[in-house]
PDB file of C-alpha atoms in Angstrom:
ATOM      1  CA  MET A  35      -7.122 -14.045  10.926  1.00  0.00           C
ATOM      2  CA  ARG A  36      -5.654 -12.088   8.143  1.00  0.00           C
ATOM      3  CA  ALA A  37      -4.035  -8.682   7.706  1.00  0.00           C
ATOM      4  CA  PHE A  38      -4.931  -5.660   5.329  1.00  0.00           C
ATOM      5  CA  VAL A  39      -2.617  -2.978   4.911  1.00  0.00           C
ATOM      6  CA  LEU A  40      -3.841   0.076   2.649  1.00  0.00           C
ATOM      7  CA  CYS A  41      -1.977   2.925   1.651  1.00  0.00           C
ATOM      8  CA  THR A  42      -2.217   5.996  -1.240  1.00  0.00           C
ATOM      9  CA  GLY A  43       1.494   4.103  -2.606  1.00  0.00           C
ATOM     10  CA  ARG A  44       4.698   5.043  -2.779  1.00  0.00           C
ATOM     11  CA  CYS A  45       4.821   4.338   0.558  1.00  0.00           C
ATOM     12  CA  GLY A  46       6.663   1.881   1.404  1.00  0.00           C
ATOM     13  CA  SER A  47       4.037  -0.710   0.933  1.00  0.00           C
ATOM     14  CA  VAL A  48       6.200  -3.230  -0.734  1.00  0.00           C
ATOM     15  CA  THR A  49       9.252  -3.217   2.364  1.00  0.00           C
ATOM     16  CA  PHE A  50       6.769  -3.607   4.748  1.00  0.00           C
ATOM     17  CA  ILE A  51       5.961  -7.355   2.315  1.00  0.00           C
ATOM     18  CA  LYS A  52       8.890  -7.875   2.519  1.00  0.00           C
ATOM     19  CA  ALA A  53       9.247  -7.717   6.250  1.00  0.00           C
ATOM     20  CA  CYS A  54       6.535  -9.492   6.519  1.00  0.00           C
ATOM     21  CA  ALA A  55       7.908 -12.878   3.888  1.00  0.00           C
ATOM     22  CA  HIS A  56      10.118 -13.052   7.791  1.00  0.00           C
ATOM     23  CA  ILE A  57       6.835 -14.508   9.078  1.00  0.00           C
ATOM     24  CA  ASP A  58       6.706 -18.391   9.582  1.00  0.00           C
ATOM     25  CA  ASN A  59       2.924 -18.704  10.472  1.00  0.00           C
ATOM     26  CA  PHE A  60       1.268 -16.031   7.682  1.00  0.00           C
ATOM     27  CA  SER A  61       2.388 -16.325   4.546  1.00  0.00           C
ATOM     28  CA  ALA A  62       1.999 -12.435   3.051  1.00  0.00           C
ATOM     29  CA  GLY A  63       1.631 -10.669  -0.865  1.00  0.00           C
ATOM     30  CA  HIS A  64       1.609  -7.571  -2.650  1.00  0.00           C
ATOM     31  CA  GLU A  65      -1.019  -6.632  -5.120  1.00  0.00           C
ATOM     32  CA  THR A  66      -1.313 -10.730  -5.357  1.00  0.00           C
ATOM     33  CA  LEU A  67      -5.116 -10.124  -6.765  1.00  0.00           C
ATOM     34  CA  ALA A  68      -5.532  -6.955  -7.877  1.00  0.00           C
ATOM     35  CA  SER A  69      -6.025  -8.128 -11.576  1.00  0.00           C
ATOM     36  CA  GLU A  70      -8.994 -10.290 -10.393  1.00  0.00           C
ATOM     37  CA  VAL A  71     -12.836  -9.908 -11.014  1.00  0.00           C
ATOM     38  CA  GLY A  72     -15.502 -10.048  -8.599  1.00  0.00           C
ATOM     39  CA  THR A  73     -15.140 -13.062  -5.164  1.00  0.00           C
ATOM     40  CA  ARG A  74     -11.730 -13.730  -6.537  1.00  0.00           C
ATOM     41  CA  ARG A  75     -10.571  -9.989  -5.719  1.00  0.00           C
ATOM     42  CA  PHE A  76     -11.513 -11.049  -1.600  1.00  0.00           C
ATOM     43  CA  ALA A  77     -10.450 -15.003  -2.135  1.00  0.00           C
ATOM     44  CA  TYR A  78      -7.619 -13.874   0.035  1.00  0.00           C
ATOM     45  CA  PRO A  79      -6.203 -17.524   2.434  1.00  0.00           C
ATOM     46  CA  ASP A  80      -6.348 -17.543   6.182  1.00  0.00           C
ATOM     47  CA  ASP A  81      -2.939 -16.893   7.976  1.00  0.00           C
ATOM     48  CA  HIS A  82      -2.195 -14.114   5.268  1.00  0.00           C
ATOM     49  CA  VAL A  83      -0.883 -10.342   5.284  1.00  0.00           C
ATOM     50  CA  GLU A  84      -2.021  -8.735   2.019  1.00  0.00           C
ATOM     51  CA  ALA A  85      -0.577  -4.860   1.227  1.00  0.00           C
ATOM     52  CA  ASP A  86      -2.664  -3.207  -1.669  1.00  0.00           C
ATOM     53  CA  ASN A  87      -3.262   0.022  -2.447  1.00  0.00           C
ATOM     54  CA  ARG A  88      -5.991  -0.101  -4.925  1.00  0.00           C
ATOM     55  CA  LEU A  89      -8.189  -1.990  -1.726  1.00  0.00           C
ATOM     56  CA  SER A  90      -8.560   1.258  -0.724  1.00  0.00           C
ATOM     57  CA  TRP A  91     -11.246   1.159  -4.059  1.00  0.00           C
ATOM     58  CA  PHE A  92     -12.764  -1.820  -2.606  1.00  0.00           C
ATOM     59  CA  LEU A  93     -13.920  -0.928   0.786  1.00  0.00           C
ATOM     60  CA  GLY A  94     -17.349  -1.761   1.093  1.00  0.00           C
ATOM     61  CA  PRO A  95     -16.830  -5.060  -0.311  1.00  0.00           C
ATOM     62  CA  LEU A  96     -13.267  -5.965   2.011  1.00  0.00           C
ATOM     63  CA  HIS A  97     -15.533  -4.694   4.826  1.00  0.00           C
ATOM     64  CA  ALA A  98     -18.537  -6.757   4.062  1.00  0.00           C
ATOM     65  CA  ARG A  99     -15.832 -10.014   3.975  1.00  0.00           C
ATOM     66  CA  PHE A 100     -13.057  -9.459   6.566  1.00  0.00           C
ATOM     67  CA  GLY A 101     -14.766  -6.520   8.247  1.00  0.00           C
ATOM     68  CA  ALA A 102     -15.458  -7.997  11.668  1.00  0.00           C
ATOM     69  CA  ASP A 103     -12.013 -10.497  11.970  1.00  0.00           C
ATOM     70  CA  ALA A 104      -9.233  -8.311  10.121  1.00  0.00           C
ATOM     71  CA  LEU A 105      -6.163  -6.514  11.255  1.00  0.00           C
ATOM     72  CA  PHE A 106      -6.285  -3.625   9.146  1.00  0.00           C
ATOM     73  CA  VAL A 107      -3.339  -1.907   9.021  1.00  0.00           C
ATOM     74  CA  HIS A 108      -2.525   2.651   7.216  1.00  0.00           C
ATOM     75  CA  LEU A 109       0.427   2.832   5.690  1.00  0.00           C
ATOM     76  CA  ARG A 110       1.077   6.069   5.449  1.00  0.00           C
ATOM     77  CA  ARG A 111       4.451   8.813   4.067  1.00  0.00           C
ATOM     78  CA  ASP A 112       4.197  11.946   3.637  1.00  0.00           C
ATOM     79  CA  PRO A 113       2.206  13.291   1.567  1.00  0.00           C
ATOM     80  CA  VAL A 114       4.602  15.788  -0.100  1.00  0.00           C
ATOM     81  CA  LEU A 115       6.929  13.025  -0.393  1.00  0.00           C
ATOM     82  CA  VAL A 116       3.585  10.402  -2.146  1.00  0.00           C
ATOM     83  CA  ALA A 117       2.493  12.907  -4.637  1.00  0.00           C
ATOM     84  CA  GLN A 118       7.045  13.550  -5.794  1.00  0.00           C
ATOM     85  CA  SER A 119       6.485  10.368  -5.745  1.00  0.00           C
ATOM     86  CA  PHE A 120       3.793   9.384  -8.189  1.00  0.00           C
ATOM     87  CA  GLU A 121       4.790  12.698  -9.981  1.00  0.00           C
ATOM     88  CA  ARG A 122       7.781  11.232 -11.420  1.00  0.00           C
ATOM     89  CA  ARG A 123       6.290   7.850 -12.389  1.00  0.00           C
ATOM     90  CA  TRP A 124       3.159   9.561 -14.491  1.00  0.00           C
ATOM     91  CA  ASP A 125       4.809   8.783 -18.321  1.00  0.00           C
ATOM     92  CA  ASN A 126       6.302   5.543 -16.770  1.00  0.00           C
ATOM     93  CA  GLY A 127       4.377   3.632 -19.866  1.00  0.00           C
ATOM     94  CA  HIS A 128       3.211   1.343 -17.068  1.00  0.00           C
ATOM     95  CA  ASN A 129      -0.606  -0.017 -18.272  1.00  0.00           C
ATOM     96  CA  ALA A 130      -1.994  -0.382 -14.402  1.00  0.00           C
ATOM     97  CA  ASN A 131      -0.584   3.292 -13.640  1.00  0.00           C
ATOM     98  CA  ILE A 132      -3.116   4.605 -10.756  1.00  0.00           C
ATOM     99  CA  ILE A 133      -1.823   7.920 -11.117  1.00  0.00           C
ATOM    100  CA  LYS A 134      -3.192   8.691 -14.790  1.00  0.00           C
ATOM    101  CA  ALA A 135      -6.486   6.521 -14.047  1.00  0.00           C
ATOM    102  CA  PHE A 136      -7.172   9.122 -11.513  1.00  0.00           C
ATOM    103  CA  SER A 137      -6.428  12.031 -12.940  1.00  0.00           C
ATOM    104  CA  GLU A 138      -8.166  10.900 -16.573  1.00  0.00           C
ATOM    105  CA  ALA A 139     -11.322   8.555 -15.472  1.00  0.00           C
ATOM    106  CA  VAL A 140     -12.042   9.908 -11.703  1.00  0.00           C
ATOM    107  CA  ILE A 141     -11.613  12.890 -12.588  1.00  0.00           C
ATOM    108  CA  PRO A 142     -12.236  13.319 -15.934  1.00  0.00           C
ATOM    109  CA  HIS A 143     -10.929  16.316 -18.991  1.00  0.00           C
ATOM    110  CA  ARG A 144     -11.910  16.472 -22.698  1.00  0.00           C
ATOM    111  CA  ARG A 145      -7.918  17.311 -23.669  1.00  0.00           C
ATOM    112  CA  GLU A 146      -4.834  16.382 -21.578  1.00  0.00           C
ATOM    113  CA  ARG A 147      -3.774  17.902 -18.605  1.00  0.00           C
ATOM    114  CA  PRO A 148      -0.868  20.704 -19.268  1.00  0.00           C
ATOM    115  CA  VAL A 149       1.848  18.804 -17.056  1.00  0.00           C
ATOM    116  CA  GLY A 150       1.471  21.613 -14.884  1.00  0.00           C
ATOM    117  CA  GLU A 151      -0.929  20.367 -13.075  1.00  0.00           C
ATOM    118  CA  ARG A 152       0.279  16.978 -12.141  1.00  0.00           C
ATOM    119  CA  GLY A 153       1.668  18.016  -8.737  1.00  0.00           C
ATOM    120  CA  GLU A 154      -2.075  19.213  -7.809  1.00  0.00           C
ATOM    121  CA  LEU A 155      -4.099  16.274  -9.165  1.00  0.00           C
ATOM    122  CA  ALA A 156      -1.122  13.905  -7.718  1.00  0.00           C
ATOM    123  CA  ARG A 157      -2.144  15.459  -4.354  1.00  0.00           C
ATOM    124  CA  PHE A 158      -5.663  15.353  -4.474  1.00  0.00           C
ATOM    125  CA  TYR A 159      -5.268  11.912  -5.109  1.00  0.00           C
ATOM    126  CA  VAL A 160      -3.624  10.840  -2.155  1.00  0.00           C
ATOM    127  CA  ASP A 161      -5.545  12.880  -0.030  1.00  0.00           C
ATOM    128  CA  THR A 162      -8.638  11.322  -1.555  1.00  0.00           C
ATOM    129  CA  VAL A 163      -7.620   7.815  -0.842  1.00  0.00           C
ATOM    130  CA  THR A 164      -5.911   8.956   2.506  1.00  0.00           C
ATOM    131  CA  ALA A 165      -9.077  10.324   3.439  1.00  0.00           C
ATOM    132  CA  ASN A 166     -10.997   7.027   2.453  1.00  0.00           C
ATOM    133  CA  ILE A 167      -9.123   4.456   4.370  1.00  0.00           C
ATOM    134  CA  GLU A 168      -9.081   6.533   7.723  1.00  0.00           C
ATOM    135  CA  ALA A 169     -12.999   6.856   7.889  1.00  0.00           C
ATOM    136  CA  PHE A 170     -12.839   3.150   7.000  1.00  0.00           C
ATOM    137  CA  LEU A 171     -10.964   2.374   9.727  1.00  0.00           C
ATOM    138  CA  ARG A 172     -13.904   4.237  11.924  1.00  0.00           C
ATOM    139  CA  THR A 173     -15.978   1.000  11.354  1.00  0.00           C
ATOM    140  CA  VAL A 174     -14.040  -1.821  12.114  1.00  0.00           C
ATOM    141  CA  PRO A 175     -12.442  -3.560  14.873  1.00  0.00           C
ATOM    142  CA  TYR A 176      -9.092  -3.826  14.937  1.00  0.00           C
ATOM    143  CA  SER A 177      -6.361  -1.421  13.243  1.00  0.00           C
ATOM    144  CA  MET A 178      -3.383   0.899  13.277  1.00  0.00           C
ATOM    145  CA  THR A 179      -1.679   3.397  11.749  1.00  0.00           C
ATOM    146  CA  ILE A 180       1.806   2.971  10.722  1.00  0.00           C
ATOM    147  CA  ASP A 181       3.961   6.172  10.030  1.00  0.00           C
ATOM    148  CA  LEU A 182       6.682   5.002   6.875  1.00  0.00           C
ATOM    149  CA  GLU A 183       8.740   6.772   8.486  1.00  0.00           C
ATOM    150  CA  ASP A 184       8.719   4.893  12.654  1.00  0.00           C
ATOM    151  CA  ALA A 185       8.151   1.812  10.695  1.00  0.00           C
ATOM    152  CA  LYS A 186      11.084   0.162  11.558  1.00  0.00           C
ATOM    153  CA  ASP A 187       9.753   0.505  15.269  1.00  0.00           C
ATOM    154  CA  ARG A 188       6.462   0.218  14.910  1.00  0.00           C
ATOM    155  CA  PHE A 189       6.683  -3.234  13.092  1.00  0.00           C
ATOM    156  CA  PRO A 190       6.723  -5.458  16.038  1.00  0.00           C
ATOM    157  CA  GLU A 191       3.315  -4.252  17.708  1.00  0.00           C
ATOM    158  CA  PHE A 192       2.554  -4.751  14.360  1.00  0.00           C
ATOM    159  CA  TRP A 193       4.154  -8.494  14.839  1.00  0.00           C
ATOM    160  CA  TYR A 194       2.818  -9.202  18.341  1.00  0.00           C
ATOM    161  CA  ARG A 195      -0.446  -7.859  17.056  1.00  0.00           C
ATOM    162  CA  LEU A 196      -1.109 -10.209  14.091  1.00  0.00           C
ATOM    163  CA  GLY A 197       0.856 -13.427  16.955  1.00  0.00           C
ATOM    164  CA  ALA A 198       3.850 -13.883  13.913  1.00  0.00           C
ATOM    165  CA  GLU A 199       6.459 -16.102  14.879  1.00  0.00           C
ATOM    166  CA  GLY A 200       9.460 -15.987  12.673  1.00  0.00           C
ATOM    167  CA  ASP A 201      12.740 -13.830  12.664  1.00  0.00           C
ATOM    168  CA  LEU A 202      11.840 -10.557  13.947  1.00  0.00           C
ATOM    169  CA  ASP A 203      15.481  -8.910  13.605  1.00  0.00           C
ATOM    170  CA  ALA A 204      15.720 -10.182  10.137  1.00  0.00           C
ATOM    171  CA  ALA A 205      12.254  -8.235   9.214  1.00  0.00           C
ATOM    172  CA  LEU A 206      13.298  -5.616  10.881  1.00  0.00           C
ATOM    173  CA  ALA A 207      16.303  -5.690   9.018  1.00  0.00           C
ATOM    174  CA  GLU A 208      14.051  -4.903   5.722  1.00  0.00           C
ATOM    175  CA  PHE A 209      13.809  -1.392   6.646  1.00  0.00           C
ATOM    176  CA  ASP A 210      17.341  -0.769   6.055  1.00  0.00           C
ATOM    177  CA  ARG A 211      17.210  -1.587   2.743  1.00  0.00           C
ATOM    178  CA  ARG A 212      15.679  -0.046  -0.598  1.00  0.00           C
ATOM    179  CA  HIS A 213      12.482  -1.924  -2.370  1.00  0.00           C
ATOM    180  CA  ASN A 214      11.471  -0.342  -5.850  1.00  0.00           C
ATOM    181  CA  ALA A 215      13.148   3.249  -5.804  1.00  0.00           C
ATOM    182  CA  SER A 216      12.258   5.856  -8.266  1.00  0.00           C
ATOM    183  CA  VAL A 217      15.111   5.555 -10.362  1.00  0.00           C
ATOM    184  CA  THR A 218      15.285   9.658  -9.120  1.00  0.00           C
ATOM    185  CA  ASP A 219      14.677   8.915  -5.849  1.00  0.00           C
ATOM    186  CA  ALA A 220      17.289   5.908  -5.654  1.00  0.00           C
ATOM    187  CA  THR A 221      19.453   9.124  -6.869  1.00  0.00           C
ATOM    188  CA  ASP A 222      17.950  11.783  -4.103  1.00  0.00           C
ATOM    189  CA  GLY A 223      17.108   8.970  -1.616  1.00  0.00           C
ATOM    190  CA  GLN A 224      13.277  10.860  -1.166  1.00  0.00           C
ATOM    191  CA  ASP A 225      11.973   7.730  -1.926  1.00  0.00           C
ATOM    192  CA  ARG A 226      13.256   5.063   0.321  1.00  0.00           C
ATOM    193  CA  ASN A 227      10.880   2.519   0.538  1.00  0.00           C
ATOM    194  CA  GLY A 228       8.095   3.350  -2.456  1.00  0.00           C
ATOM    195  CA  ALA A 229       5.763   1.464  -2.945  1.00  0.00           C
ATOM    196  CA  SER A 230       4.931  -0.752  -6.360  1.00  0.00           C
ATOM    197  CA  ASP A 231       2.113  -1.066  -9.295  1.00  0.00           C
ATOM    198  CA  SER A 232       2.793  -5.135  -9.328  1.00  0.00           C
ATOM    199  CA  SER A 233       2.144  -7.758  -8.599  1.00  0.00           C
ATOM    200  CA  SER A 234       4.678  -9.719  -5.724  1.00  0.00           C
ATOM    201  CA  ARG A 235       5.973 -13.543  -6.250  1.00  0.00           C
ATOM    202  CA  GLY A 236       3.612 -15.440  -5.928  1.00  0.00           C
ATOM    203  CA  ALA A 237       4.199 -18.747  -3.375  1.00  0.00           C
ATOM    204  CA  ARG A 238       3.995 -19.629   0.715  1.00  0.00           C
ATOM    205  CA  VAL A 239       5.477 -16.049   0.714  1.00  0.00           C
ATOM    206  CA  ARG A 240       4.574 -13.110  -1.920  1.00  0.00           C
ATOM    207  CA  ALA A 241       6.674 -10.626  -1.203  1.00  0.00           C
TER     208      ALA A 241
END
């Protein structure tokens, strides 16, 4: 069995996978195949939990390969806070900056957009990805939606549905820690459990 955590990014996916690192009978990873192409992009092993916000752009092939028997989790966070977090990371210099790719290539334009439009573009990205995921979940038999604000309370349900074995208490403790917050977020506390745009360590557990 496999489980896929679908999300916009900046909504706690790193924290979620940190929690999954305490599962003994599943591996877990964050964007572990994000740079792969073709069939390699979907070469996730059995008994694995994967979180990757970019999978929202590959829902067709994801459904074809895993739609019948995988558990799909929609991890959500207040869309206003998600959009604000993406705004803060707009000029972070990351080559794989998904919000810039969306605003410059998916929504093409001839000149660089004014800084004042970033908030609207970020919210458009968040709403678009959320709608894509919600539509996808209506086509698969096994799914659940978890809001970041309630993730610690809902994680045991995910654990049970997955058939996970391991240290549940240690997994739940991860939701009390700060993982991958933006610089501004770390000082104002608004982005307690942000998601990242980079792959996690890869091994038995990638977290």
